[in-house]
Short mmCIF file of C-alpha atoms and ligand atoms in Angstrom, two decimals:
data_model
loop_
_atom_site.label_atom_id
_atom_site.label_comp_id
_atom_site.label_asym_id
_atom_site.label_seq_id
_atom_site.Cartn_x
_atom_site.Cartn_y
_atom_site.Cartn_z
CA MET O 1 -76.42 90.45 -16.99
CA ALA O 2 -74.96 89.53 -13.78
CA ALA O 3 -77.19 87.87 -11.53
CA SER O 4 -76.53 90.57 -8.93
CA GLN O 5 -78.05 92.71 -11.28
CA LEU O 6 -81.38 90.87 -11.89
CA LYS O 7 -84.01 91.84 -9.85
CA GLN O 8 -85.26 89.57 -7.20
CA ARG O 9 -88.31 88.33 -7.21
CA VAL O 10 -91.07 89.04 -3.79
CA LEU O 11 -94.02 86.77 -3.94
CA ILE O 12 -97.37 88.74 -1.51
CA ILE O 13 -99.66 86.34 0.29
CA ASP O 14 -102.73 88.41 0.67
CA ASP O 15 -106.47 88.23 0.42
CA GLN O 16 -107.45 91.77 0.53
CA LYS O 17 -106.72 93.36 -3.04
CA SER O 18 -106.27 96.33 -1.61
CA ASN O 19 -103.26 95.17 0.31
CA LEU O 20 -101.78 93.63 -2.25
CA LYS O 21 -102.17 96.99 -4.17
CA ILE O 22 -100.21 99.23 -1.71
CA LEU O 23 -97.61 97.04 -1.58
CA SER O 24 -97.13 96.41 -5.30
CA ASP O 25 -97.24 100.49 -5.40
CA ILE O 26 -94.24 100.09 -2.62
CA LEU O 27 -92.36 97.73 -4.09
CA ARG O 28 -92.61 97.41 -7.96
CA ASP O 29 -89.68 99.19 -8.73
CA GLU O 30 -87.48 97.53 -7.02
CA VAL O 31 -88.71 94.33 -7.38
CA GLU O 32 -90.65 91.78 -9.35
CA LEU O 33 -93.41 90.90 -8.17
CA ILE O 34 -95.80 87.94 -7.66
CA LEU O 35 -99.38 87.97 -6.17
CA ALA O 36 -101.47 85.44 -4.69
CA GLN O 37 -104.38 85.68 -3.13
CA ASP O 38 -105.00 83.09 -0.64
CA GLY O 39 -102.82 80.63 1.04
CA GLU O 40 -103.36 77.68 -1.47
CA GLN O 41 -102.53 79.66 -3.88
CA GLY O 42 -99.63 81.33 -2.36
CA ILE O 43 -97.83 77.30 -2.15
CA ARG O 44 -98.36 76.51 -5.50
CA LYS O 45 -96.62 80.32 -6.39
CA ALA O 46 -94.33 79.21 -4.03
CA THR O 47 -92.88 76.24 -5.18
CA GLU O 48 -93.76 77.85 -9.03
CA PHE O 49 -91.45 80.72 -9.01
CA ALA O 50 -89.09 79.74 -6.44
CA PRO O 51 -89.54 83.64 -4.77
CA ASP O 52 -86.53 84.89 -2.82
CA LEU O 53 -89.18 86.60 -0.29
CA ILE O 54 -92.27 86.50 0.82
CA LEU O 55 -94.61 88.79 2.45
CA LEU O 56 -97.40 86.81 4.11
CA ASP O 57 -100.91 87.88 5.66
CA VAL O 58 -101.48 86.14 8.80
CA VAL O 59 -105.92 86.13 8.59
CA MET O 60 -107.21 84.99 5.51
CA PRO O 61 -110.43 82.99 4.77
CA GLY O 62 -109.31 79.34 4.28
CA ILE O 63 -105.56 78.24 5.42
CA ASP O 64 -104.05 81.28 7.17
CA GLY O 65 -100.46 82.37 7.00
CA PHE O 66 -98.92 80.20 9.90
CA GLU O 67 -100.55 76.92 8.32
CA VAL O 68 -98.83 78.61 4.91
CA ILE O 69 -95.54 78.76 6.86
CA ARG O 70 -95.93 75.46 8.54
CA GLN O 71 -96.06 73.72 4.74
CA LEU O 72 -93.64 76.23 3.02
CA LYS O 73 -91.26 74.95 6.29
CA GLN O 74 -92.22 71.68 5.13
CA ASP O 75 -90.95 71.01 1.65
CA PRO O 76 -87.48 71.18 0.77
CA SER O 77 -88.06 73.67 -2.26
CA THR O 78 -89.42 76.49 -0.18
CA TYR O 79 -87.88 76.13 3.19
CA LEU O 80 -85.30 78.11 2.85
CA ILE O 81 -87.16 81.48 1.86
CA PRO O 82 -87.73 83.80 4.07
CA VAL O 83 -90.73 84.37 4.86
CA ILE O 84 -92.24 88.26 6.68
CA PHE O 85 -95.51 88.16 8.10
CA ILE O 86 -97.81 91.19 7.61
CA THR O 87 -100.51 91.47 9.92
CA SER O 88 -102.99 93.64 12.17
CA LEU O 89 -102.67 91.26 14.83
CA ASN O 90 -100.36 93.52 17.05
CA ASP O 91 -100.41 91.30 19.94
CA VAL O 92 -96.73 89.98 21.31
CA ALA O 93 -98.29 86.19 21.43
CA HIS O 94 -99.06 86.23 17.78
CA GLU O 95 -95.54 87.93 16.68
CA GLU O 96 -93.98 84.95 18.54
CA GLN O 97 -95.77 82.46 16.67
CA GLY O 98 -94.87 83.57 13.71
CA LEU O 99 -91.11 83.59 14.38
CA LEU O 100 -91.27 80.44 16.46
CA LEU O 101 -92.81 78.96 13.10
CA GLY O 102 -90.19 80.64 11.09
CA ALA O 103 -91.08 83.83 9.59
CA CYS O 104 -87.76 86.11 9.55
CA ASP O 105 -89.83 89.76 10.15
CA TYR O 106 -92.91 90.82 11.13
CA ILE O 107 -94.66 94.04 9.30
CA ASN O 108 -97.21 95.48 11.06
CA LYS O 109 -100.47 97.17 9.15
CA PRO O 110 -101.18 99.88 8.10
CA PHE O 111 -97.91 99.96 6.68
CA HIS O 112 -95.58 102.76 6.39
CA ALA O 113 -93.66 102.37 2.82
CA ALA O 114 -90.42 103.41 4.23
CA VAL O 115 -90.54 100.81 6.46
CA VAL O 116 -91.99 98.00 4.26
CA MET O 117 -89.05 98.73 1.88
CA ALA O 118 -86.30 98.86 4.43
CA ARG O 119 -87.12 95.54 5.69
CA VAL O 120 -87.85 94.15 2.42
CA LYS O 121 -84.24 95.74 1.55
CA LEU O 122 -82.65 94.05 4.27
CA HIS O 123 -83.83 90.58 3.93
CA LEU O 124 -82.92 90.06 0.18
CA GLN O 125 -79.82 91.56 0.63
CA LEU O 126 -79.67 88.92 3.13
CA ALA O 127 -81.12 85.84 1.07
CA ARG O 128 -78.66 87.25 -1.65
CA GLN O 129 -75.68 86.92 0.40
CA ARG O 130 -76.88 83.07 1.77
CA LEU O 131 -77.18 82.34 -1.91
CA MET O 132 -73.44 83.76 -2.47
CA LEU O 133 -71.87 81.60 0.54
CA GLU O 134 -74.27 78.59 -0.92
CA GLN O 135 -72.51 78.61 -4.19
CA LEU O 136 -69.25 79.45 -2.94
CA ALA O 137 -69.43 76.59 -1.31
CA ASN O 138 -70.44 74.10 -3.63
CA ILE O 139 -67.60 75.14 -6.54
CA ASP O 140 -63.74 73.86 -6.50
CA PRO O 141 -61.51 76.94 -6.13
CA LEU O 142 -59.25 75.56 -8.33
CA THR O 143 -61.40 74.81 -11.59
CA ALA O 144 -64.60 76.51 -11.07
CA VAL O 145 -66.60 73.47 -11.50
CA ALA O 146 -68.92 71.73 -8.63
CA ASN O 147 -67.14 70.26 -6.01
CA ARG O 148 -67.86 66.61 -4.42
CA ARG O 149 -70.30 68.24 -1.49
CA LYS O 150 -72.38 69.01 -4.43
CA TYR O 151 -71.80 65.91 -6.32
CA GLN O 152 -73.69 64.09 -3.70
CA GLU O 153 -76.03 66.39 -3.46
CA VAL O 154 -77.11 66.69 -6.97
CA LEU O 155 -76.66 62.68 -7.52
CA ASP O 156 -78.88 61.55 -4.67
CA ARG O 157 -81.52 64.52 -6.39
CA GLN O 158 -80.74 62.60 -9.78
CA TRP O 159 -81.20 59.20 -8.92
CA ARG O 160 -84.22 59.84 -7.02
CA ASP O 161 -85.11 61.65 -10.68
CA ALA O 162 -84.23 58.70 -12.36
CA CYS O 163 -86.17 55.92 -9.88
CA ARG O 164 -89.76 57.87 -10.82
CA LYS O 165 -88.93 58.21 -14.70
CA ARG O 166 -87.24 54.44 -15.00
CA SER O 167 -84.88 56.27 -16.86
CA CYS O 168 -81.08 55.51 -17.83
CA LEU O 169 -78.68 57.21 -15.22
CA SER O 170 -74.44 57.35 -16.07
CA LEU O 171 -71.94 57.51 -13.65
CA VAL O 172 -68.78 58.24 -14.62
CA MET O 173 -65.55 58.64 -13.22
CA VAL O 174 -62.75 60.76 -15.40
CA ASP O 175 -58.62 60.79 -14.31
CA VAL O 176 -55.96 62.96 -16.40
CA ASP O 177 -53.40 60.32 -17.00
CA ASN O 178 -49.59 60.26 -15.63
CA PHE O 179 -50.32 63.12 -14.15
CA LYS O 180 -48.22 62.47 -11.04
CA MET O 181 -45.06 62.93 -13.82
CA TYR O 182 -47.04 65.83 -15.15
CA ASN O 183 -46.27 67.64 -11.79
CA ASP O 184 -42.89 66.15 -11.55
CA HIS O 185 -41.81 67.58 -15.02
CA TYR O 186 -43.45 70.83 -15.62
CA GLY O 187 -43.95 72.03 -11.82
CA HIS O 188 -47.21 72.08 -9.97
CA ALA O 189 -48.12 75.45 -10.80
CA ALA O 190 -48.51 74.43 -14.34
CA GLY O 191 -50.22 70.97 -13.29
CA ASP O 192 -52.72 73.55 -12.06
CA ARG O 193 -53.58 75.06 -15.06
CA VAL O 194 -54.01 71.86 -16.62
CA LEU O 195 -56.64 70.74 -14.58
CA GLN O 196 -58.22 74.02 -15.13
CA GLN O 197 -57.88 73.55 -18.59
CA VAL O 198 -59.19 69.77 -18.76
CA ALA O 199 -62.15 70.90 -16.28
CA LEU O 200 -63.07 73.40 -18.54
CA THR O 201 -62.79 71.15 -21.80
CA LEU O 202 -65.03 68.51 -20.29
CA ALA O 203 -67.81 70.78 -19.04
CA ALA O 204 -67.91 72.30 -22.47
CA GLU O 205 -68.63 68.23 -24.13
CA LEU O 206 -71.40 68.10 -21.49
CA ARG O 207 -73.97 70.29 -23.67
CA ARG O 208 -77.61 68.84 -21.86
CA PRO O 209 -78.82 71.42 -19.16
CA TYR O 210 -78.74 68.60 -16.45
CA ASP O 211 -75.49 67.11 -17.69
CA PHE O 212 -73.09 67.62 -14.22
CA ILE O 213 -69.16 67.35 -13.70
CA ALA O 214 -67.92 67.66 -10.33
CA ARG O 215 -64.14 67.55 -9.44
CA TYR O 216 -63.98 64.47 -6.91
CA GLY O 217 -60.76 65.29 -5.98
CA GLY O 218 -57.38 65.62 -7.04
CA GLU O 219 -56.28 65.12 -10.94
CA GLU O 220 -60.01 63.18 -10.69
CA PHE O 221 -64.04 64.70 -12.13
CA VAL O 222 -66.78 62.71 -11.61
CA ILE O 223 -69.82 62.83 -14.52
CA ILE O 224 -73.33 62.13 -14.23
CA LEU O 225 -75.41 61.73 -17.08
CA PRO O 226 -78.82 61.65 -16.56
CA ASP O 227 -81.96 60.45 -18.84
CA THR O 228 -79.29 59.75 -21.54
CA PRO O 229 -79.25 55.75 -23.30
CA ALA O 230 -75.65 54.40 -22.25
CA ASP O 231 -74.69 54.28 -25.91
CA ASP O 232 -74.87 58.22 -26.33
CA SER O 233 -73.51 58.39 -22.94
CA PHE O 234 -70.43 55.92 -24.14
CA ARG O 235 -69.96 58.45 -26.87
CA ILE O 236 -70.15 61.52 -24.90
CA ILE O 237 -67.38 60.45 -22.72
CA GLU O 238 -65.29 59.24 -25.77
CA GLY O 239 -65.65 62.89 -27.04
CA CYS O 240 -64.32 63.83 -24.06
CA ARG O 241 -61.09 61.77 -24.31
CA ALA O 242 -61.25 62.79 -27.70
CA ALA O 243 -61.08 66.61 -27.34
CA ILE O 244 -58.57 66.34 -24.25
CA LEU O 245 -56.67 65.13 -26.70
CA GLN O 246 -57.26 67.93 -28.77
CA LEU O 247 -56.09 69.99 -26.57
CA GLN O 248 -52.72 69.16 -27.38
CA ILE O 249 -50.92 69.63 -24.25
CA PRO O 250 -47.30 68.26 -24.43
CA HIS O 251 -46.25 65.66 -21.80
CA GLN O 252 -42.29 65.21 -22.43
CA ALA O 253 -42.04 62.92 -19.27
CA THR O 254 -43.95 60.69 -21.34
CA GLY O 255 -43.25 61.40 -25.06
CA GLY O 256 -46.95 61.95 -25.89
CA CYS O 257 -49.82 64.43 -25.57
CA LEU O 258 -52.01 64.86 -22.02
CA SER O 259 -54.65 62.38 -22.03
CA ILE O 260 -57.41 61.08 -19.87
CA SER O 261 -59.03 57.59 -19.06
CA ALA O 262 -62.45 57.45 -17.85
CA GLY O 263 -65.04 54.35 -16.69
CA GLY O 264 -68.55 54.58 -17.22
CA TYR O 265 -71.49 52.84 -15.72
CA SER O 266 -75.04 53.22 -16.94
CA CYS O 267 -78.10 51.68 -14.73
CA TRP O 268 -81.88 51.97 -14.37
CA PRO O 269 -82.25 52.96 -10.61
CA GLU O 270 -85.09 51.62 -8.71
CA GLN O 271 -84.83 52.32 -5.57
CA PRO O 272 -83.33 55.55 -3.81
CA ASP O 273 -80.68 54.50 -1.85
CA GLU O 274 -77.36 55.75 -1.29
CA SER O 275 -76.02 52.75 -1.12
CA ILE O 276 -76.83 51.33 -4.06
CA SER O 277 -75.37 54.50 -5.81
CA ALA O 278 -72.42 54.47 -4.04
CA PHE O 279 -72.07 51.00 -5.58
CA ALA O 280 -72.71 52.08 -9.37
CA LEU O 281 -69.93 54.79 -8.72
CA LYS O 282 -67.54 52.01 -7.32
CA GLN O 283 -68.42 50.27 -10.79
CA ALA O 284 -67.04 53.18 -12.75
CA ASP O 285 -63.97 53.41 -10.64
CA ASP O 286 -63.07 49.98 -11.16
CA LEU O 287 -63.45 50.32 -14.44
CA LEU O 288 -61.43 53.47 -14.47
CA TYR O 289 -59.14 51.60 -12.76
CA GLN O 290 -59.07 48.96 -16.25
CA ALA O 291 -58.67 51.73 -18.07
CA LYS O 292 -55.47 52.28 -16.35
CA ARG O 293 -54.75 49.16 -16.30
CA GLN O 294 -54.91 48.35 -20.04
CA GLY O 295 -52.06 51.64 -21.25
CA LYS O 296 -54.63 54.24 -20.57
CA ASN O 297 -56.05 57.11 -22.82
CA ARG O 298 -58.89 55.11 -22.90
CA VAL O 299 -62.64 54.59 -22.19
CA LEU O 300 -64.12 51.70 -20.71
CA TRP O 301 -68.16 51.35 -19.84
CA THR O 302 -70.57 48.62 -18.59
CA THR O 303 -74.08 48.57 -18.13
CA ALA O 304 -75.84 45.57 -16.31
CA ALA O 305 -75.95 43.83 -19.31
CA ILE O 306 -73.26 44.83 -21.88
CA GLU O 307 -69.44 45.39 -21.94
CA ILE O 308 -68.51 47.86 -24.79
CA GLN O 309 -64.65 49.01 -24.77
CA GLY O 310 -62.82 51.93 -27.02
N1 GTP V 401 -50.92 70.12 -9.76
C1 GTP V 401 -51.78 69.93 -8.78
N2 GTP V 401 -51.72 68.64 -8.67
C2 GTP V 401 -52.47 67.30 -7.78
C3 GTP V 401 -53.67 68.12 -7.34
N3 GTP V 401 -54.20 66.98 -7.18
C4 GTP V 401 -53.33 65.99 -6.95
N4 GTP V 401 -52.12 66.71 -7.61
C5 GTP V 401 -51.10 65.19 -8.08
O1 GTP V 401 -51.72 64.49 -8.60
C6 GTP V 401 -51.25 63.20 -8.86
C7 GTP V 401 -51.69 61.90 -9.35
O2 GTP V 401 -50.92 61.13 -9.16
P1 GTP V 401 -51.69 59.18 -9.39
O3 GTP V 401 -52.65 59.05 -8.47
O4 GTP V 401 -50.33 58.83 -9.20
O5 GTP V 401 -51.83 59.14 -11.01
P2 GTP V 401 -51.18 59.18 -12.10
O6 GTP V 401 -49.30 60.03 -11.78
O7 GTP V 401 -52.35 60.66 -12.93
O8 GTP V 401 -50.66 58.22 -12.79
P3 GTP V 401 -52.19 57.63 -13.56
O9 GTP V 401 -53.28 57.62 -12.76
O10 GTP V 401 -51.51 55.86 -12.87
O11 GTP V 401 -51.99 57.41 -14.86
C8 GTP V 401 -50.32 63.19 -7.95
O12 GTP V 401 -48.59 63.46 -7.54
C9 GTP V 401 -51.11 64.77 -6.91
O13 GTP V 401 -49.95 65.28 -5.65
C10 GTP V 401 -53.73 69.76 -7.97
O14 GTP V 401 -55.00 70.42 -7.24
N5 GTP V 401 -52.73 70.51 -8.65
#
């Protein structure tokens, strides 16, 4: 089913069961509902289920709605979720406070079904559009894999995870061999089609959910293999190299078939520091350069301690 056809998720946080029931009855057919009966539970469910929209009661025992939204806006995993306040506090000062804290709208009690529905639909539509824009901003238009901007974001996250788990993370730079000659011989449009094929083939070789590929620029791709031992990572990239060769794309200018070279670097990150992760990528890039100098169509790999050559 296309993402646009999936039901969006709405989390309702209200301490009154009767309100939860009224709102559920209004929204049930249109959205997937998640219910929470106090602020703490609401925050937990917002983190766990990543809803597309939150309806938040203001007056609740324990932490009130204002404190809930404050906490949601401080957490990177929830701060983008739109929040509509639902309240019987009909004065302007409270409404202003809610909006200043980052709420996108206000619905007053008692509820009018048509108004609730209209406002929820409007904010869900805006949320969907924002998600689509975000996805477009992260994708390379030619090859449809992630772009360099997304690479940096994913690397930062996976580097932090690897620090926490003390696990092995590999960074790989991949480059199409003799691509200038390919363009010169077959034309730029044919070169574009080859880049698309290469991206598709590399992506298909990465089978684990957190393996990641991005187009780094031109005919270069970058791959992140988190939580994978160095020798397995090397084998995966060797598999990529073999898969590109198996495409048997003729490259008459070289008298053979199109190939790739790669440089890989495996490490065990200890500090979430961008200059260290940039250094790791530089190691991979230096090995790619060596692979080119040693004759191309090969993968060179290094870890802090060992060097493997293919
Ligand atoms: N068709 C096409 N070509 C591109 C694209 N981006 C970069 N290129 C071309 O890729 C070529 C890369 O050339 P070089 O950096 O000299 O590398 P190479 O010819 O592959 O040589 P080696 O890396 O030594 O194997 C240049 O001619 C770029 O114009 C693109 O999006 N489409």
